[in-house]
XYZ file of N, CA, C and O in Angstrom:
248
model
N 3.319 10.390 -42.429
C 4.416 11.336 -42.423
C 5.562 10.841 -41.551
O 6.687 11.192 -41.802
N 5.284 10.096 -40.544
C 6.356 9.620 -39.672
C 7.265 8.693 -40.448
O 6.819 7.846 -41.199
N 8.563 8.876 -40.272
C 9.525 8.013 -40.922
C 9.601 8.214 -42.422
O 10.013 7.328 -43.137
N 9.177 9.388 -42.905
C 9.189 9.609 -44.343
C 10.544 10.063 -44.869
O 10.691 10.322 -46.045
N 11.532 10.177 -44.005
C 12.870 10.570 -44.424
C 13.041 12.065 -44.613
O 14.030 12.495 -45.190
N 12.087 12.856 -44.146
C 12.197 14.310 -44.284
C 13.409 14.820 -43.524
O 13.729 14.337 -42.442
N 14.073 15.794 -44.114
C 15.214 16.428 -43.448
C 14.709 17.672 -42.734
O 14.248 18.610 -43.366
N 14.806 17.660 -41.419
C 14.295 18.751 -40.598
C 15.381 19.790 -40.370
O 16.539 19.457 -40.174
N 14.979 21.071 -40.397
C 15.894 22.181 -40.138
C 15.302 23.033 -39.021
O 14.094 23.270 -38.978
N 16.169 23.497 -38.113
C 15.723 24.356 -37.011
C 15.752 25.813 -37.448
O 16.592 26.222 -38.233
N 14.848 26.594 -36.862
C 14.850 28.028 -37.093
C 16.123 28.646 -36.529
O 16.629 28.205 -35.497
N 16.661 29.654 -37.194
C 17.931 30.256 -36.763
C 17.824 30.889 -35.380
O 18.793 30.884 -34.621
N 16.667 31.412 -35.005
C 16.494 32.013 -33.679
C 16.472 30.957 -32.587
O 16.670 31.262 -31.420
N 16.243 29.717 -32.954
C 16.170 28.639 -31.965
C 17.508 28.363 -31.300
O 17.551 27.828 -30.198
N 18.582 28.683 -31.955
C 19.909 28.414 -31.406
C 20.232 29.259 -30.182
O 21.170 28.970 -29.460
N 19.446 30.299 -29.939
C 19.711 31.184 -28.810
C 18.900 30.824 -27.567
O 19.086 31.416 -26.524
N 17.997 29.861 -27.677
C 17.147 29.480 -26.547
C 17.886 28.471 -25.668
O 18.152 27.355 -26.096
N 18.214 28.844 -24.425
C 18.967 27.932 -23.559
C 18.199 26.659 -23.195
O 18.801 25.652 -22.832
N 16.877 26.669 -23.293
C 16.080 25.487 -22.976
C 15.912 24.563 -24.178
O 15.332 23.504 -24.069
N 16.405 24.979 -25.331
C 16.335 24.137 -26.515
C 14.983 24.112 -27.202
O 14.726 23.250 -28.027
N 14.115 25.071 -26.878
C 12.817 25.141 -27.548
C 13.013 25.673 -28.957
O 13.678 26.685 -29.154
N 12.458 24.987 -29.928
C 12.601 25.494 -31.287
C 11.525 24.937 -32.200
O 10.856 23.953 -31.891
N 11.395 25.589 -33.316
C 10.511 25.164 -34.386
C 11.377 24.551 -35.463
O 12.436 25.075 -35.789
N 10.937 23.427 -36.015
C 11.670 22.761 -37.079
C 10.771 22.664 -38.313
O 9.560 22.504 -38.190
N 11.385 22.776 -39.484
C 10.667 22.727 -40.748
C 11.259 21.654 -41.644
O 12.452 21.366 -41.579
N 10.407 21.095 -42.501
C 10.870 20.130 -43.505
C 9.938 20.213 -44.706
O 8.776 20.599 -44.585
N 10.464 19.856 -45.860
C 9.634 19.734 -47.065
C 9.281 18.270 -47.252
O 10.111 17.396 -47.071
N 8.050 18.039 -47.639
C 7.592 16.690 -47.953
C 6.726 16.810 -49.200
O 5.546 17.164 -49.111
N 7.331 16.581 -50.342
C 6.609 16.783 -51.600
C 6.279 18.248 -51.771
O 7.161 19.095 -51.703
N 5.007 18.564 -51.931
C 4.585 19.957 -52.109
C 4.134 20.575 -50.793
O 3.628 21.687 -50.773
N 4.333 19.865 -49.693
C 3.930 20.361 -48.379
C 5.137 20.836 -47.580
O 6.251 20.386 -47.791
N 4.870 21.728 -46.636
C 5.863 22.150 -45.647
C 5.382 21.608 -44.310
O 4.233 21.824 -43.918
N 6.257 20.882 -43.629
C 5.933 20.310 -42.323
C 6.545 21.172 -41.236
O 7.663 21.672 -41.383
N 5.824 21.355 -40.144
C 6.276 22.173 -39.014
C 6.083 21.351 -37.745
O 5.037 20.736 -37.555
N 7.097 21.346 -36.885
C 6.997 20.623 -35.616
C 7.794 21.345 -34.534
O 8.625 22.196 -34.811
N 7.528 20.962 -33.306
C 8.281 21.456 -32.162
C 9.375 20.440 -31.852
O 9.122 19.232 -31.853
N 10.564 20.915 -31.535
C 11.647 19.989 -31.194
C 11.360 19.262 -29.887
O 11.871 18.177 -29.661
N 10.531 19.835 -29.042
C 10.198 19.203 -27.761
C 9.169 18.095 -27.916
O 9.041 17.233 -27.057
N 8.418 18.115 -29.010
C 7.404 17.092 -29.265
C 7.408 16.775 -30.766
O 6.465 17.115 -31.481
N 8.458 16.133 -31.260
C 8.606 15.948 -32.701
C 7.600 14.995 -33.340
O 7.470 14.961 -34.559
N 6.864 14.237 -32.545
C 5.870 13.335 -33.110
C 4.640 14.055 -33.631
O 3.943 13.573 -34.518
N 4.352 15.218 -33.081
C 3.215 16.025 -33.519
C 3.707 17.014 -34.560
O 4.712 17.693 -34.351
N 3.011 17.107 -35.684
C 3.431 18.043 -36.720
C 2.242 18.578 -37.491
O 1.198 17.960 -37.532
N 2.462 19.726 -38.068
C 1.461 20.353 -38.917
C 1.961 20.278 -40.353
O 3.169 20.359 -40.597
N 1.049 20.180 -41.299
C 1.412 20.163 -42.714
C 0.640 21.272 -43.424
O -0.567 21.425 -43.230
N 1.368 22.059 -44.221
C 0.767 23.153 -44.971
C 1.089 22.990 -46.449
O 2.208 22.604 -46.790
N 0.154 23.331 -47.329
C 0.503 23.365 -48.746
C 1.629 24.385 -48.955
O 1.661 25.427 -48.275
N 2.537 24.101 -49.853
C 3.659 25.002 -50.099
C 3.211 26.420 -50.424
O 3.812 27.393 -49.980
N 2.120 26.559 -51.183
C 1.626 27.893 -51.552
C 1.135 28.655 -50.319
O 1.332 29.867 -50.213
N 0.499 27.959 -49.379
C 0.029 28.613 -48.157
C 1.212 29.055 -47.303
O 1.189 30.138 -46.708
N 2.257 28.233 -47.247
C 3.448 28.588 -46.471
C 4.128 29.813 -47.077
O 4.548 30.718 -46.369
N 4.227 29.851 -48.406
C 4.840 30.996 -49.087
C 4.054 32.271 -48.803
O 4.632 33.329 -48.550
N 2.740 32.184 -48.814
C 1.893 33.337 -48.515
C 2.104 33.806 -47.080
O 2.195 35.009 -46.810
N 2.194 32.864 -46.144
C 2.459 33.191 -44.745
C 3.782 33.944 -44.608
O 3.857 34.981 -43.945
N 4.828 33.454 -45.251
C 6.136 34.107 -45.165
C 6.107 35.513 -45.747
O 6.714 36.435 -45.192
N 5.402 35.702 -46.850
C 5.297 37.038 -47.451
C 4.639 38.021 -46.491
O 5.027 39.175 -46.408
N 3.641 37.544 -45.752
C 2.928 38.428 -44.824
C 3.748 38.779 -43.587
O 3.572 39.852 -43.032
N 4.607 37.885 -43.132
C 5.339 38.193 -41.905
C 6.692 38.834 -42.156
O 7.283 39.389 -41.235
N 7.211 38.783 -43.361
C 8.542 39.365 -43.627
C 8.669 40.821 -43.190
O 9.695 41.176 -42.637
N 7.680 41.678 -43.418
C 7.822 43.065 -42.947
C 7.914 43.174 -41.422
O 8.426 44.141 -40.896
N 7.434 42.163 -40.711
C 7.397 42.205 -39.249
C 8.717 41.752 -38.637
O 9.161 42.285 -37.640
N 9.329 40.730 -39.227
C 10.533 40.144 -38.631
C 11.813 40.670 -39.212
O 11.924 41.256 -40.164
């Protein structure tokens, strides 16, 4: 996954953190990659369907 050319995007709430802590997301094929901006070498990969299910469950909360 490293150096795969993924385009990372920061969460919109991350722009308000004065310490620069944020979550970044990228698509890589059918996977969604998640990483911390403070440690970008470590990342999690989720199947796109699992990520979509996660978002559906949290939308009522956020």
